């Protein structure tokens, strides 16, 4: 075998290794983006006129991160994206100390908020986020506590109208309503949804198919 053949084979081997690696990295990035969006959608709000408690907010996020096996650095980076500009500036000034330590980040952030926030004022998070001066809850908890589930028994149209009115009362946006669908169904109704989920791309399609069943 000539040197040219050896070089050619070596290049082929390198390409073979690079392609799976690139594919894995791309898959991981897609998973991360999807997971981030899921976190953003799952952290929902119920306005109760109370001040936001930073400790409770961080505990809520931590549970979501645990469910999605986020690394400490991913938890820090994504949480920073939810903060307002002043809080992001605080992080920039302290990130060399915090590094990727999620526990230390939470401790330092709580200390900063408590020392910075005047008594009786609300904690302001990023205005582009759905998180603001409210108590944070998990979407599943909201569905379990505020909604009636449908198993396929009873009037589907009446249930759907009641559910849509409850969506409005809870202030859930359209994307929240869409994600809530499998949480609202059980029994035969859930099996129907599982069989048709590929065709259900948004809440409007769900409504149309649901009333036709």
mmCIF file of C-alpha atoms in Angstrom:
data_model
loop_
_atom_site.group_PDB
_atom_site.id
_atom_site.type_symbol
_atom_site.label_atom_id
_atom_site.label_comp_id
_atom_site.label_asym_id
_atom_site.label_seq_id
_atom_site.Cartn_x
_atom_site.Cartn_y
_atom_site.Cartn_z
ATOM 1 C CA UNK A 1 0.000 0.000 0.000
ATOM 2 C CA UNK A 2 1.363 3.389 -0.982
ATOM 3 C CA UNK A 3 1.669 6.425 1.253
ATOM 4 C CA UNK A 4 -1.115 8.064 -0.757
ATOM 5 C CA UNK A 5 -3.371 5.103 0.024
ATOM 6 C CA UNK A 6 -2.538 5.353 3.731
ATOM 7 C CA UNK A 7 -3.282 9.086 3.766
ATOM 8 C CA UNK A 8 -6.544 8.513 1.883
ATOM 9 C CA UNK A 9 -7.635 5.785 4.299
ATOM 10 C CA UNK A 10 -6.684 7.970 7.250
ATOM 11 C CA UNK A 11 -8.768 10.834 5.891
ATOM 12 C CA UNK A 12 -11.715 8.491 5.342
ATOM 13 C CA UNK A 13 -11.431 7.251 8.934
ATOM 14 C CA UNK A 14 -11.349 10.837 10.206
ATOM 15 C CA UNK A 15 -14.463 11.720 8.208
ATOM 16 C CA UNK A 16 -16.193 8.596 9.529
ATOM 17 C CA UNK A 17 -15.429 9.682 13.091
ATOM 18 C CA UNK A 18 -16.346 13.326 12.485
ATOM 19 C CA UNK A 19 -19.776 12.604 11.005
ATOM 20 C CA UNK A 20 -21.164 10.676 14.008
ATOM 21 C CA UNK A 21 -19.603 13.224 16.354
ATOM 22 C CA UNK A 22 -21.179 16.134 14.491
ATOM 23 C CA UNK A 23 -24.484 14.277 14.405
ATOM 24 C CA UNK A 24 -24.354 13.670 18.153
ATOM 25 C CA UNK A 25 -23.521 17.317 18.866
ATOM 26 C CA UNK A 26 -26.337 18.530 16.614
ATOM 27 C CA UNK A 27 -28.753 16.141 18.309
ATOM 28 C CA UNK A 28 -27.657 17.333 21.746
ATOM 29 C CA UNK A 29 -28.138 20.961 20.698
ATOM 30 C CA UNK A 30 -31.647 20.250 19.381
ATOM 31 C CA UNK A 31 -32.482 18.440 22.617
ATOM 32 C CA UNK A 32 -31.160 21.351 24.662
ATOM 33 C CA UNK A 33 -33.182 23.906 22.692
ATOM 34 C CA UNK A 34 -36.338 21.815 23.023
ATOM 35 C CA UNK A 35 -35.725 21.274 26.713
ATOM 36 C CA UNK A 36 -35.162 25.000 27.309
ATOM 37 C CA UNK A 37 -38.440 25.829 25.612
ATOM 38 C CA UNK A 38 -40.159 23.156 27.669
ATOM 39 C CA UNK A 39 -38.807 24.683 30.872
ATOM 40 C CA UNK A 40 -40.006 28.115 29.804
ATOM 41 C CA UNK A 41 -43.463 26.780 29.048
ATOM 42 C CA UNK A 42 -43.717 24.632 32.187
ATOM 43 C CA UNK A 43 -42.891 27.470 34.548
ATOM 44 C CA UNK A 44 -46.263 29.152 34.616
ATOM 45 C CA UNK A 45 -47.868 31.887 36.685
ATOM 46 C CA UNK A 46 -50.880 32.509 38.871
ATOM 47 C CA UNK A 47 -51.196 36.168 39.826
ATOM 48 C CA UNK A 48 -51.961 36.436 43.513
ATOM 49 C CA UNK A 49 -50.738 39.965 44.281
ATOM 50 C CA UNK A 50 -47.802 38.600 46.272
ATOM 51 C CA UNK A 51 -44.116 39.395 46.055
ATOM 52 C CA UNK A 52 -41.992 36.896 44.192
ATOM 53 C CA UNK A 53 -39.920 34.749 46.519
ATOM 54 C CA UNK A 54 -36.531 34.157 44.901
ATOM 55 C CA UNK A 55 -35.853 31.032 46.961
ATOM 56 C CA UNK A 56 -39.097 29.411 45.863
ATOM 57 C CA UNK A 57 -38.472 30.425 42.258
ATOM 58 C CA UNK A 58 -35.018 28.838 42.261
ATOM 59 C CA UNK A 59 -36.368 25.652 43.870
ATOM 60 C CA UNK A 60 -39.017 25.436 41.143
ATOM 61 C CA UNK A 61 -36.402 25.833 38.426
ATOM 62 C CA UNK A 62 -34.132 23.305 40.135
ATOM 63 C CA UNK A 63 -36.880 20.671 40.049
ATOM 64 C CA UNK A 64 -37.387 21.258 36.332
ATOM 65 C CA UNK A 65 -33.645 21.053 35.744
ATOM 66 C CA UNK A 66 -33.448 17.802 37.739
ATOM 67 C CA UNK A 67 -36.207 16.279 35.593
ATOM 68 C CA UNK A 68 -34.226 17.179 32.467
ATOM 69 C CA UNK A 69 -30.801 16.260 33.907
ATOM 70 C CA UNK A 70 -29.309 19.704 33.255
ATOM 71 C CA UNK A 71 -25.657 20.095 34.213
ATOM 72 C CA UNK A 72 -24.699 22.804 36.766
ATOM 73 C CA UNK A 73 -23.386 25.061 33.993
ATOM 74 C CA UNK A 74 -26.595 24.651 31.947
ATOM 75 C CA UNK A 75 -28.660 25.576 35.012
ATOM 76 C CA UNK A 76 -26.640 28.728 35.592
ATOM 77 C CA UNK A 77 -26.661 29.817 31.939
ATOM 78 C CA UNK A 78 -30.382 29.269 31.423
ATOM 79 C CA UNK A 79 -31.380 30.902 34.724
ATOM 80 C CA UNK A 80 -29.321 33.980 33.857
ATOM 81 C CA UNK A 81 -31.349 34.290 30.636
ATOM 82 C CA UNK A 82 -34.491 34.728 32.768
ATOM 83 C CA UNK A 83 -33.099 37.592 34.856
ATOM 84 C CA UNK A 84 -33.571 41.300 34.240
ATOM 85 C CA UNK A 85 -30.745 43.538 33.011
ATOM 86 C CA UNK A 86 -29.564 44.624 36.471
ATOM 87 C CA UNK A 87 -29.432 41.034 37.677
ATOM 88 C CA UNK A 88 -27.542 39.998 34.533
ATOM 89 C CA UNK A 89 -25.048 42.780 35.214
ATOM 90 C CA UNK A 90 -24.630 41.464 38.749
ATOM 91 C CA UNK A 91 -23.901 38.014 37.311
ATOM 92 C CA UNK A 92 -21.321 39.387 34.865
ATOM 93 C CA UNK A 93 -19.540 41.036 37.782
ATOM 94 C CA UNK A 94 -19.516 37.822 39.831
ATOM 95 C CA UNK A 95 -19.286 35.010 37.283
ATOM 96 C CA UNK A 96 -15.546 34.518 37.786
ATOM 97 C CA UNK A 97 -16.255 33.613 41.398
ATOM 98 C CA UNK A 98 -19.400 31.599 40.678
ATOM 99 C CA UNK A 99 -18.064 29.776 37.597
ATOM 100 C CA UNK A 100 -20.353 26.775 36.998
ATOM 101 C CA UNK A 101 -21.333 26.214 40.623
ATOM 102 C CA UNK A 102 -25.146 26.111 40.596
ATOM 103 C CA UNK A 103 -25.449 25.978 44.397
ATOM 104 C CA UNK A 104 -23.143 28.956 44.841
ATOM 105 C CA UNK A 105 -25.002 30.830 42.098
ATOM 106 C CA UNK A 106 -28.321 30.363 43.927
ATOM 107 C CA UNK A 107 -26.836 31.455 47.251
ATOM 108 C CA UNK A 108 -25.200 34.568 45.799
ATOM 109 C CA UNK A 109 -28.281 35.520 43.770
ATOM 110 C CA UNK A 110 -30.550 35.285 46.813
ATOM 111 C CA UNK A 111 -28.107 37.389 48.834
ATOM 112 C CA UNK A 112 -27.991 39.996 46.076
ATOM 113 C CA UNK A 113 -31.789 40.154 45.733
ATOM 114 C CA UNK A 114 -32.344 40.473 49.476
ATOM 115 C CA UNK A 115 -29.734 43.197 49.850
ATOM 116 C CA UNK A 116 -30.825 45.087 46.725
ATOM 117 C CA UNK A 117 -34.618 44.862 46.902
ATOM 118 C CA UNK A 118 -36.276 47.597 48.996
ATOM 119 C CA UNK A 119 -38.863 46.361 51.487
ATOM 120 C CA UNK A 120 -42.340 45.940 50.028
ATOM 121 C CA UNK A 121 -41.277 45.901 46.374
ATOM 122 C CA UNK A 122 -41.594 43.101 43.887
ATOM 123 C CA UNK A 123 -38.771 41.195 42.292
ATOM 124 C CA UNK A 124 -38.649 42.042 38.586
ATOM 125 C CA UNK A 125 -37.423 39.346 36.235
ATOM 126 C CA UNK A 126 -36.809 39.660 32.521
ATOM 127 C CA UNK A 127 -39.814 41.417 30.941
ATOM 128 C CA UNK A 128 -39.602 39.118 27.912
ATOM 129 C CA UNK A 129 -40.105 36.139 30.189
ATOM 130 C CA UNK A 130 -43.431 34.881 31.441
ATOM 131 C CA UNK A 131 -41.958 35.138 34.921
ATOM 132 C CA UNK A 132 -42.685 38.410 36.698
ATOM 133 C CA UNK A 133 -44.370 39.624 39.904
ATOM 134 C CA UNK A 134 -46.161 36.365 40.514
ATOM 135 C CA UNK A 135 -46.066 33.034 42.253
ATOM 136 C CA UNK A 136 -44.579 30.375 40.022
ATOM 137 C CA UNK A 137 -46.163 26.986 39.602
ATOM 138 C CA UNK A 138 -45.604 23.973 37.400
ATOM 139 C CA UNK A 139 -48.096 23.573 34.558
ATOM 140 C CA UNK A 140 -48.928 20.044 35.695
ATOM 141 C CA UNK A 141 -49.779 21.292 39.184
ATOM 142 C CA UNK A 142 -52.031 23.976 37.733
ATOM 143 C CA UNK A 143 -53.900 21.442 35.606
ATOM 144 C CA UNK A 144 -54.315 19.050 38.541
ATOM 145 C CA UNK A 145 -55.644 21.721 40.876
ATOM 146 C CA UNK A 146 -57.765 23.904 38.586
ATOM 147 C CA UNK A 147 -59.092 21.722 35.770
ATOM 148 C CA UNK A 148 -61.421 18.762 35.260
ATOM 149 C CA UNK A 149 -59.903 15.950 33.213
ATOM 150 C CA UNK A 150 -61.729 14.131 30.424
ATOM 151 C CA UNK A 151 -61.705 10.342 30.060
ATOM 152 C CA UNK A 152 -64.039 9.984 27.093
ATOM 153 C CA UNK A 153 -67.182 9.750 29.207
ATOM 154 C CA UNK A 154 -69.658 12.634 29.056
ATOM 155 C CA UNK A 155 -70.264 15.494 26.649
ATOM 156 C CA UNK A 156 -66.971 16.346 24.927
ATOM 157 C CA UNK A 157 -68.188 19.741 23.717
ATOM 158 C CA UNK A 158 -69.289 20.841 27.203
ATOM 159 C CA UNK A 159 -65.975 19.718 28.692
ATOM 160 C CA UNK A 160 -64.014 21.553 26.012
ATOM 161 C CA UNK A 161 -65.951 24.790 26.575
ATOM 162 C CA UNK A 162 -65.424 24.548 30.339
ATOM 163 C CA UNK A 163 -61.725 23.894 29.799
ATOM 164 C CA UNK A 164 -61.311 26.864 27.456
ATOM 165 C CA UNK A 165 -63.067 29.138 29.959
ATOM 166 C CA UNK A 166 -60.720 27.878 32.662
ATOM 167 C CA UNK A 167 -57.726 28.548 30.394
ATOM 168 C CA UNK A 168 -58.911 32.136 30.120
ATOM 169 C CA UNK A 169 -59.472 32.444 33.872
ATOM 170 C CA UNK A 170 -55.946 31.188 34.570
ATOM 171 C CA UNK A 171 -54.384 33.412 31.915
ATOM 172 C CA UNK A 172 -52.821 30.552 29.972
ATOM 173 C CA UNK A 173 -51.490 31.468 26.554
ATOM 174 C CA UNK A 174 -52.123 29.414 23.412
ATOM 175 C CA UNK A 175 -48.838 27.526 23.600
ATOM 176 C CA UNK A 176 -49.564 26.678 27.259
ATOM 177 C CA UNK A 177 -53.006 25.406 26.300
ATOM 178 C CA UNK A 178 -51.492 23.193 23.615
ATOM 179 C CA UNK A 179 -48.953 21.699 26.000
ATOM 180 C CA UNK A 180 -51.693 21.099 28.566
ATOM 181 C CA UNK A 181 -53.709 18.817 26.260
ATOM 182 C CA UNK A 182 -52.142 15.458 27.253
ATOM 183 C CA UNK A 183 -52.301 16.523 30.906
ATOM 184 C CA UNK A 184 -56.059 17.080 30.635
ATOM 185 C CA UNK A 185 -56.900 13.701 29.118
ATOM 186 C CA UNK A 186 -57.023 10.249 30.666
ATOM 187 C CA UNK A 187 -58.324 6.775 29.883
ATOM 188 C CA UNK A 188 -59.795 6.293 26.402
ATOM 189 C CA UNK A 189 -59.476 10.013 25.653
ATOM 190 C CA UNK A 190 -55.735 9.899 26.276
ATOM 191 C CA UNK A 191 -55.380 6.789 24.104
ATOM 192 C CA UNK A 192 -57.199 8.635 21.302
ATOM 193 C CA UNK A 193 -54.820 11.562 21.703
ATOM 194 C CA UNK A 194 -51.763 9.283 21.648
ATOM 195 C CA UNK A 195 -52.948 7.701 18.400
ATOM 196 C CA UNK A 196 -53.524 11.098 16.753
ATOM 197 C CA UNK A 197 -50.756 13.187 18.315
ATOM 198 C CA UNK A 198 -48.697 13.316 15.106
ATOM 199 C CA UNK A 199 -51.558 15.133 13.359
ATOM 200 C CA UNK A 200 -52.260 17.485 16.275
ATOM 201 C CA UNK A 201 -49.851 20.344 15.601
ATOM 202 C CA UNK A 202 -51.661 23.078 17.520
ATOM 203 C CA UNK A 203 -54.649 23.668 19.781
ATOM 204 C CA UNK A 204 -56.961 24.558 16.888
ATOM 205 C CA UNK A 205 -56.344 21.201 15.182
ATOM 206 C CA UNK A 206 -56.870 19.412 18.494
ATOM 207 C CA UNK A 207 -60.236 21.153 18.953
ATOM 208 C CA UNK A 208 -61.404 20.195 15.466
ATOM 209 C CA UNK A 209 -60.344 16.535 15.717
ATOM 210 C CA UNK A 210 -61.535 16.214 19.310
ATOM 211 C CA UNK A 211 -65.079 17.291 18.432
ATOM 212 C CA UNK A 212 -65.146 14.940 15.415
ATOM 213 C CA UNK A 213 -64.293 11.790 17.353
#
